[in-house]
PDB file of C-alpha atoms in Angstrom:
ATOM      1  CA  UNK D   1     -15.822  26.383 -47.309  1.00  0.00           C
ATOM      2  CA  UNK D   2     -17.327  22.773 -46.942  1.00  0.00           C
ATOM      3  CA  UNK D   3     -20.199  22.039 -49.321  1.00  0.00           C
ATOM      4  CA  UNK D   4     -23.286  19.799 -49.018  1.00  0.00           C
ATOM      5  CA  UNK D   5     -25.880  18.997 -51.655  1.00  0.00           C
ATOM      6  CA  UNK D   6     -29.081  17.914 -49.955  1.00  0.00           C
ATOM      7  CA  UNK D   7     -32.210  16.396 -51.772  1.00  0.00           C
ATOM      8  CA  UNK D   8     -35.643  16.879 -50.532  1.00  0.00           C
ATOM      9  CA  UNK D   9     -34.443  20.154 -48.879  1.00  0.00           C
ATOM     10  CA  UNK D  10     -37.716  21.980 -48.944  1.00  0.00           C
ATOM     11  CA  UNK D  11     -39.261  20.554 -45.735  1.00  0.00           C
ATOM     12  CA  UNK D  12     -38.687  18.132 -42.817  1.00  0.00           C
ATOM     13  CA  UNK D  13     -35.430  16.723 -42.179  1.00  0.00           C
ATOM     14  CA  UNK D  14     -34.011  18.022 -45.410  1.00  0.00           C
ATOM     15  CA  UNK D  15     -34.786  21.629 -44.435  1.00  0.00           C
ATOM     16  CA  UNK D  16     -33.444  21.008 -40.965  1.00  0.00           C
ATOM     17  CA  UNK D  17     -30.171  19.812 -42.404  1.00  0.00           C
ATOM     18  CA  UNK D  18     -30.099  23.089 -44.449  1.00  0.00           C
ATOM     19  CA  UNK D  19     -30.750  25.089 -41.392  1.00  0.00           C
ATOM     20  CA  UNK D  20     -27.919  23.547 -39.440  1.00  0.00           C
ATOM     21  CA  UNK D  21     -25.270  23.216 -41.999  1.00  0.00           C
ATOM     22  CA  UNK D  22     -25.829  26.778 -43.080  1.00  0.00           C
ATOM     23  CA  UNK D  23     -25.700  28.048 -39.509  1.00  0.00           C
ATOM     24  CA  UNK D  24     -22.255  26.015 -39.254  1.00  0.00           C
ATOM     25  CA  UNK D  25     -20.759  27.889 -42.186  1.00  0.00           C
ATOM     26  CA  UNK D  26     -21.244  25.038 -44.909  1.00  0.00           C
ATOM     27  CA  UNK D  27     -22.229  26.086 -48.446  1.00  0.00           C
ATOM     28  CA  UNK D  28     -25.646  24.423 -49.019  1.00  0.00           C
ATOM     29  CA  UNK D  29     -26.943  23.291 -52.458  1.00  0.00           C
ATOM     30  CA  UNK D  30     -30.558  22.625 -51.697  1.00  0.00           C
ATOM     31  CA  UNK D  31     -32.575  20.530 -54.070  1.00  0.00           C
ATOM     32  CA  UNK D  32     -36.428  20.922 -54.166  1.00  0.00           C
ATOM     33  CA  UNK D  33     -39.063  19.781 -56.781  1.00  0.00           C
ATOM     34  CA  UNK D  34     -40.782  22.864 -56.574  1.00  0.00           C
ATOM     35  CA  UNK D  35     -38.380  25.766 -55.732  1.00  0.00           C
ATOM     36  CA  UNK D  36     -40.970  28.422 -56.295  1.00  0.00           C
ATOM     37  CA  UNK D  37     -43.182  26.998 -53.724  1.00  0.00           C
ATOM     38  CA  UNK D  38     -40.397  26.191 -51.096  1.00  0.00           C
ATOM     39  CA  UNK D  39     -41.171  29.338 -49.000  1.00  0.00           C
ATOM     40  CA  UNK D  40     -39.164  28.188 -46.020  1.00  0.00           C
ATOM     41  CA  UNK D  41     -36.253  27.165 -47.907  1.00  0.00           C
ATOM     42  CA  UNK D  42     -36.200  30.313 -50.070  1.00  0.00           C
ATOM     43  CA  UNK D  43     -36.356  32.329 -46.799  1.00  0.00           C
ATOM     44  CA  UNK D  44     -33.360  30.428 -45.499  1.00  0.00           C
ATOM     45  CA  UNK D  45     -31.386  31.279 -48.857  1.00  0.00           C
ATOM     46  CA  UNK D  46     -32.381  34.949 -48.379  1.00  0.00           C
ATOM     47  CA  UNK D  47     -30.954  34.772 -44.967  1.00  0.00           C
ATOM     48  CA  UNK D  48     -27.641  33.336 -46.293  1.00  0.00           C
ATOM     49  CA  UNK D  49     -27.099  34.808 -49.720  1.00  0.00           C
ATOM     50  CA  UNK D  50     -24.700  33.042 -51.876  1.00  0.00           C
ATOM     51  CA  UNK D  51     -24.198  30.398 -49.182  1.00  0.00           C
ATOM     52  CA  UNK D  52     -27.525  28.537 -49.422  1.00  0.00           C
ATOM     53  CA  UNK D  53     -28.745  28.187 -53.044  1.00  0.00           C
ATOM     54  CA  UNK D  54     -31.930  26.585 -54.163  1.00  0.00           C
ATOM     55  CA  UNK D  55     -32.076  24.212 -57.256  1.00  0.00           C
ATOM     56  CA  UNK D  56     -34.723  22.566 -59.093  1.00  0.00           C
ATOM     57  CA  UNK D  57     -34.391  18.791 -58.466  1.00  0.00           C
ATOM     58  CA  UNK D  58     -36.973  16.079 -58.819  1.00  0.00           C
ATOM     59  CA  UNK D  59     -34.937  13.006 -58.061  1.00  0.00           C
ATOM     60  CA  UNK D  60     -37.378  10.885 -60.046  1.00  0.00           C
ATOM     61  CA  UNK D  61     -36.203  12.740 -63.174  1.00  0.00           C
ATOM     62  CA  UNK D  62     -32.725  11.466 -64.105  1.00  0.00           C
ATOM     63  CA  UNK D  63     -32.297  14.078 -66.688  1.00  0.00           C
ATOM     64  CA  UNK D  64     -32.874  16.786 -64.138  1.00  0.00           C
ATOM     65  CA  UNK D  65     -30.103  15.283 -61.847  1.00  0.00           C
ATOM     66  CA  UNK D  66     -27.595  15.171 -64.764  1.00  0.00           C
ATOM     67  CA  UNK D  67     -28.514  18.793 -65.592  1.00  0.00           C
ATOM     68  CA  UNK D  68     -27.921  19.876 -62.053  1.00  0.00           C
ATOM     69  CA  UNK D  69     -24.616  18.052 -61.957  1.00  0.00           C
ATOM     70  CA  UNK D  70     -23.464  19.949 -64.990  1.00  0.00           C
ATOM     71  CA  UNK D  71     -24.377  23.241 -63.515  1.00  0.00           C
ATOM     72  CA  UNK D  72     -22.373  22.475 -60.599  1.00  0.00           C
ATOM     73  CA  UNK D  73     -19.478  20.588 -62.249  1.00  0.00           C
ATOM     74  CA  UNK D  74     -16.805  22.839 -60.878  1.00  0.00           C
ATOM     75  CA  UNK D  75     -18.079  22.547 -57.248  1.00  0.00           C
ATOM     76  CA  UNK D  76     -16.544  19.794 -54.918  1.00  0.00           C
ATOM     77  CA  UNK D  77     -19.199  18.188 -52.859  1.00  0.00           C
ATOM     78  CA  UNK D  78     -18.029  17.172 -49.377  1.00  0.00           C
ATOM     79  CA  UNK D  79     -21.316  15.667 -48.444  1.00  0.00           C
ATOM     80  CA  UNK D  80     -23.938  14.298 -50.586  1.00  0.00           C
ATOM     81  CA  UNK D  81     -27.154  13.772 -48.515  1.00  0.00           C
ATOM     82  CA  UNK D  82     -29.818  11.564 -50.188  1.00  0.00           C
ATOM     83  CA  UNK D  83     -32.714  12.714 -48.195  1.00  0.00           C
ATOM     84  CA  UNK D  84     -35.681  12.804 -50.576  1.00  0.00           C
ATOM     85  CA  UNK D  85     -38.160   9.997 -49.981  1.00  0.00           C
ATOM     86  CA  UNK D  86     -41.888   9.037 -50.158  1.00  0.00           C
ATOM     87  CA  UNK D  87     -44.205   7.351 -47.807  1.00  0.00           C
ATOM     88  CA  UNK D  88     -47.503   8.931 -47.353  1.00  0.00           C
ATOM     89  CA  UNK D  89     -50.695   7.694 -49.055  1.00  0.00           C
ATOM     90  CA  UNK D  90     -50.628   4.687 -51.233  1.00  0.00           C
ATOM     91  CA  UNK D  91     -46.823   4.896 -51.350  1.00  0.00           C
ATOM     92  CA  UNK D  92     -46.619   3.473 -48.072  1.00  0.00           C
ATOM     93  CA  UNK D  93     -48.082  -0.017 -49.102  1.00  0.00           C
ATOM     94  CA  UNK D  94     -50.441  -0.917 -46.408  1.00  0.00           C
ATOM     95  CA  UNK D  95     -51.627  -4.559 -46.345  1.00  0.00           C
ATOM     96  CA  UNK D  96     -51.069  -7.999 -47.928  1.00  0.00           C
ATOM     97  CA  UNK D  97     -54.478  -7.571 -49.768  1.00  0.00           C
ATOM     98  CA  UNK D  98     -53.940  -4.051 -50.918  1.00  0.00           C
ATOM     99  CA  UNK D  99     -50.786  -3.363 -53.049  1.00  0.00           C
ATOM    100  CA  UNK D 100     -50.698  -0.484 -55.445  1.00  0.00           C
ATOM    101  CA  UNK D 101     -48.071  -1.800 -57.786  1.00  0.00           C
ATOM    102  CA  UNK D 102     -47.746   1.386 -59.685  1.00  0.00           C
ATOM    103  CA  UNK D 103     -47.219   3.335 -56.469  1.00  0.00           C
ATOM    104  CA  UNK D 104     -44.638   0.589 -55.557  1.00  0.00           C
ATOM    105  CA  UNK D 105     -42.636   1.450 -58.764  1.00  0.00           C
ATOM    106  CA  UNK D 106     -42.724   5.094 -57.901  1.00  0.00           C
ATOM    107  CA  UNK D 107     -41.655   4.246 -54.315  1.00  0.00           C
ATOM    108  CA  UNK D 108     -38.578   2.462 -55.620  1.00  0.00           C
ATOM    109  CA  UNK D 109     -37.728   5.237 -58.127  1.00  0.00           C
ATOM    110  CA  UNK D 110     -37.684   7.799 -55.220  1.00  0.00           C
ATOM    111  CA  UNK D 111     -36.481   5.749 -52.295  1.00  0.00           C
ATOM    112  CA  UNK D 112     -33.780   3.433 -53.996  1.00  0.00           C
ATOM    113  CA  UNK D 113     -33.070   4.346 -57.607  1.00  0.00           C
ATOM    114  CA  UNK D 114     -32.518   7.983 -56.818  1.00  0.00           C
ATOM    115  CA  UNK D 115     -29.705   7.276 -54.302  1.00  0.00           C
ATOM    116  CA  UNK D 116     -27.680   5.477 -56.873  1.00  0.00           C
ATOM    117  CA  UNK D 117     -28.189   7.826 -59.561  1.00  0.00           C
ATOM    118  CA  UNK D 118     -27.048  10.852 -57.484  1.00  0.00           C
ATOM    119  CA  UNK D 119     -24.088   8.935 -56.271  1.00  0.00           C
ATOM    120  CA  UNK D 120     -23.144   8.039 -59.976  1.00  0.00           C
ATOM    121  CA  UNK D 121     -23.780  11.488 -61.306  1.00  0.00           C
ATOM    122  CA  UNK D 122     -22.116  13.576 -58.525  1.00  0.00           C
ATOM    123  CA  UNK D 123     -19.238  10.995 -57.940  1.00  0.00           C
ATOM    124  CA  UNK D 124     -16.565  13.213 -59.626  1.00  0.00           C
ATOM    125  CA  UNK D 125     -17.319  16.237 -57.417  1.00  0.00           C
ATOM    126  CA  UNK D 126     -17.496  14.070 -54.260  1.00  0.00           C
ATOM    127  CA  UNK D 127     -14.076  12.364 -55.220  1.00  0.00           C
ATOM    128  CA  UNK D 128     -12.319  15.594 -55.370  1.00  0.00           C
ATOM    129  CA  UNK D 129     -13.724  17.077 -52.297  1.00  0.00           C
ATOM    130  CA  UNK D 130     -11.992  16.923 -48.692  1.00  0.00           C
ATOM    131  CA  UNK D 131     -14.634  14.981 -47.085  1.00  0.00           C
ATOM    132  CA  UNK D 132     -16.023  12.422 -49.562  1.00  0.00           C
ATOM    133  CA  UNK D 133     -18.994  11.373 -47.885  1.00  0.00           C
ATOM    134  CA  UNK D 134     -22.388  10.095 -49.072  1.00  0.00           C
ATOM    135  CA  UNK D 135     -25.175   9.771 -46.605  1.00  0.00           C
ATOM    136  CA  UNK D 136     -28.476   8.171 -47.527  1.00  0.00           C
ATOM    137  CA  UNK D 137     -31.561   8.594 -45.267  1.00  0.00           C
ATOM    138  CA  UNK D 138     -33.132   5.226 -44.823  1.00  0.00           C
ATOM    139  CA  UNK D 139     -35.331   3.737 -42.013  1.00  0.00           C
ATOM    140  CA  UNK D 140     -35.326   1.013 -39.448  1.00  0.00           C
ATOM    141  CA  UNK D 141     -38.379  -0.080 -41.465  1.00  0.00           C
ATOM    142  CA  UNK D 142     -35.915  -1.328 -44.046  1.00  0.00           C
ATOM    143  CA  UNK D 143     -34.431  -3.739 -41.464  1.00  0.00           C
ATOM    144  CA  UNK D 144     -35.028  -7.251 -42.324  1.00  0.00           C
ATOM    145  CA  UNK D 145     -34.021  -8.326 -38.748  1.00  0.00           C
ATOM    146  CA  UNK D 146     -36.186  -5.593 -37.275  1.00  0.00           C
ATOM    147  CA  UNK D 147     -39.337  -6.454 -38.964  1.00  0.00           C
ATOM    148  CA  UNK D 148     -41.833  -7.762 -36.535  1.00  0.00           C
ATOM    149  CA  UNK D 149     -44.834  -5.795 -37.484  1.00  0.00           C
ATOM    150  CA  UNK D 150     -45.380  -6.824 -41.164  1.00  0.00           C
ATOM    151  CA  UNK D 151     -47.242  -4.465 -43.699  1.00  0.00           C
ATOM    152  CA  UNK D 152     -45.992  -1.488 -45.353  1.00  0.00           C
ATOM    153  CA  UNK D 153     -44.544  -3.656 -48.183  1.00  0.00           C
ATOM    154  CA  UNK D 154     -43.650  -0.637 -50.567  1.00  0.00           C
ATOM    155  CA  UNK D 155     -41.847   1.334 -48.057  1.00  0.00           C
ATOM    156  CA  UNK D 156     -40.017  -1.425 -46.253  1.00  0.00           C
ATOM    157  CA  UNK D 157     -38.887  -3.081 -49.395  1.00  0.00           C
ATOM    158  CA  UNK D 158     -37.641   0.171 -51.024  1.00  0.00           C
ATOM    159  CA  UNK D 159     -35.812   1.100 -47.846  1.00  0.00           C
ATOM    160  CA  UNK D 160     -34.172  -2.421 -47.665  1.00  0.00           C
ATOM    161  CA  UNK D 161     -33.180  -2.063 -51.295  1.00  0.00           C
ATOM    162  CA  UNK D 162     -31.475   1.318 -50.906  1.00  0.00           C
ATOM    163  CA  UNK D 163     -29.717  -0.094 -47.770  1.00  0.00           C
ATOM    164  CA  UNK D 164     -28.216  -2.681 -49.998  1.00  0.00           C
ATOM    165  CA  UNK D 165     -27.393   0.110 -52.663  1.00  0.00           C
ATOM    166  CA  UNK D 166     -25.308   1.940 -50.195  1.00  0.00           C
ATOM    167  CA  UNK D 167     -23.712  -1.257 -48.800  1.00  0.00           C
ATOM    168  CA  UNK D 168     -22.534  -1.866 -52.431  1.00  0.00           C
ATOM    169  CA  UNK D 169     -21.635   1.694 -53.045  1.00  0.00           C
ATOM    170  CA  UNK D 170     -19.395   1.417 -50.045  1.00  0.00           C
ATOM    171  CA  UNK D 171     -17.292  -1.329 -51.661  1.00  0.00           C
ATOM    172  CA  UNK D 172     -17.344   0.098 -55.135  1.00  0.00           C
ATOM    173  CA  UNK D 173     -16.178   3.743 -54.024  1.00  0.00           C
ATOM    174  CA  UNK D 174     -13.438   2.612 -51.483  1.00  0.00           C
ATOM    175  CA  UNK D 175     -10.643   2.794 -53.982  1.00  0.00           C
ATOM    176  CA  UNK D 176     -11.654   6.691 -54.305  1.00  0.00           C
ATOM    177  CA  UNK D 177     -11.942   6.902 -50.299  1.00  0.00           C
ATOM    178  CA  UNK D 178     -15.624   7.755 -50.633  1.00  0.00           C
ATOM    179  CA  UNK D 179     -17.341   6.906 -47.372  1.00  0.00           C
ATOM    180  CA  UNK D 180     -21.040   5.744 -47.984  1.00  0.00           C
ATOM    181  CA  UNK D 181     -23.403   5.078 -45.044  1.00  0.00           C
ATOM    182  CA  UNK D 182     -26.990   4.761 -44.481  1.00  0.00           C
ATOM    183  CA  UNK D 183     -29.015   6.360 -41.506  1.00  0.00           C
ATOM    184  CA  UNK D 184     -32.063   5.664 -39.508  1.00  0.00           C
ATOM    185  CA  UNK D 185     -33.118   9.177 -38.514  1.00  0.00           C
ATOM    186  CA  UNK D 186     -35.453   8.006 -35.759  1.00  0.00           C
ATOM    187  CA  UNK D 187     -39.266   8.511 -35.620  1.00  0.00           C
ATOM    188  CA  UNK D 188     -39.319  12.363 -36.372  1.00  0.00           C
ATOM    189  CA  UNK D 189     -42.045  14.756 -36.034  1.00  0.00           C
ATOM    190  CA  UNK D 190     -42.391  15.826 -39.704  1.00  0.00           C
ATOM    191  CA  UNK D 191     -45.200  15.653 -42.311  1.00  0.00           C
ATOM    192  CA  UNK D 192     -44.098  12.254 -42.944  1.00  0.00           C
ATOM    193  CA  UNK D 193     -43.542  10.980 -39.536  1.00  0.00           C
ATOM    194  CA  UNK D 194     -46.683  12.617 -38.025  1.00  0.00           C
ATOM    195  CA  UNK D 195     -47.636  14.226 -34.714  1.00  0.00           C
ATOM    196  CA  UNK D 196     -47.089  11.068 -32.722  1.00  0.00           C
ATOM    197  CA  UNK D 197     -43.373  10.795 -33.579  1.00  0.00           C
ATOM    198  CA  UNK D 198     -40.935  10.398 -30.838  1.00  0.00           C
ATOM    199  CA  UNK D 199     -38.276  13.224 -31.530  1.00  0.00           C
ATOM    200  CA  UNK D 200     -37.862  16.541 -33.204  1.00  0.00           C
ATOM    201  CA  UNK D 201     -36.294  17.400 -36.489  1.00  0.00           C
ATOM    202  CA  UNK D 202     -33.485  19.314 -34.680  1.00  0.00           C
ATOM    203  CA  UNK D 203     -32.836  16.329 -32.531  1.00  0.00           C
ATOM    204  CA  UNK D 204     -32.644  14.032 -35.438  1.00  0.00           C
ATOM    205  CA  UNK D 205     -30.613  16.145 -37.593  1.00  0.00           C
ATOM    206  CA  UNK D 206     -28.086  17.233 -34.734  1.00  0.00           C
ATOM    207  CA  UNK D 207     -27.613  13.559 -33.925  1.00  0.00           C
ATOM    208  CA  UNK D 208     -26.890  12.600 -37.444  1.00  0.00           C
ATOM    209  CA  UNK D 209     -24.470  15.430 -37.951  1.00  0.00           C
ATOM    210  CA  UNK D 210     -22.527  14.581 -34.997  1.00  0.00           C
ATOM    211  CA  UNK D 211     -22.152  10.916 -36.223  1.00  0.00           C
ATOM    212  CA  UNK D 212     -21.275  12.323 -39.842  1.00  0.00           C
ATOM    213  CA  UNK D 213     -18.658  14.547 -38.576  1.00  0.00           C
ATOM    214  CA  UNK D 214     -16.769  11.560 -37.037  1.00  0.00           C
ATOM    215  CA  UNK D 215     -17.106   9.055 -39.855  1.00  0.00           C
ATOM    216  CA  UNK D 216     -13.796   7.434 -41.176  1.00  0.00           C
ATOM    217  CA  UNK D 217     -13.520   5.157 -44.217  1.00  0.00           C
ATOM    218  CA  UNK D 218     -13.685   2.200 -41.649  1.00  0.00           C
ATOM    219  CA  UNK D 219     -17.414   3.200 -41.183  1.00  0.00           C
ATOM    220  CA  UNK D 220     -18.308   3.067 -44.854  1.00  0.00           C
ATOM    221  CA  UNK D 221     -21.175   0.547 -45.476  1.00  0.00           C
ATOM    222  CA  UNK D 222     -22.625   0.945 -41.982  1.00  0.00           C
ATOM    223  CA  UNK D 223     -26.320   1.224 -41.104  1.00  0.00           C
ATOM    224  CA  UNK D 224     -26.475   3.741 -38.229  1.00  0.00           C
ATOM    225  CA  UNK D 225     -29.128   5.474 -36.081  1.00  0.00           C
ATOM    226  CA  UNK D 226     -29.305   9.131 -35.448  1.00  0.00           C
ATOM    227  CA  UNK D 227     -27.818   8.618 -32.004  1.00  0.00           C
ATOM    228  CA  UNK D 228     -24.860   6.429 -33.352  1.00  0.00           C
ATOM    229  CA  UNK D 229     -26.294   2.980 -32.547  1.00  0.00           C
ATOM    230  CA  UNK D 230     -25.700   0.308 -35.181  1.00  0.00           C
ATOM    231  CA  UNK D 231     -29.064  -0.870 -36.754  1.00  0.00           C
ATOM    232  CA  UNK D 232     -29.314  -4.576 -37.815  1.00  0.00           C
ATOM    233  CA  UNK D 233     -29.681  -5.142 -41.612  1.00  0.00           C
TER     234      UNK D 233
END
């Protein structure tokens, strides 16, 4: 059975990834900061007993990442999905004149550092799997070439930084035949994306899953949209 480990799995895109991969017969390790409050995720786990398991995982807490890796040490991870991220409230970093530097540090810890820490910690399980894929959910807002609107300093910079992390991972993990890519999921109707967003969670995740299923080592290091289009750095 193919396996995936998904961070930020309790809502939005992460929860939709859990739903779709579970329905497709994958074993799903679902990470959530507050498992006891993750009602929809727990209901999904009850629907797929033993196939979907919920794990306490705050990606800002490196000790917790290491603890989870120890508990799953015998499990190969075909697909690591670095999905957890922050945007709302002060973490978005609104304007030139209004920058919350403490919130900026937190945004980098979640949106950037966590992706590398997860890859480092779970590398042994990923390397011994059949598929050997690391997917990190970024955003077109992290594209330097595409930035024509300004603002959102914290979010843009943290996503641009994680893009570089993944690009570098692709080089460093190539000898182990591990594929590392970064995705723009589209503007998705979630708590983060808001009601004015353009596409549904189902459409975004279905598109990304289709692209993921066709990835080869030659694709490692790419920045890809949910519909398979290349995104400029």
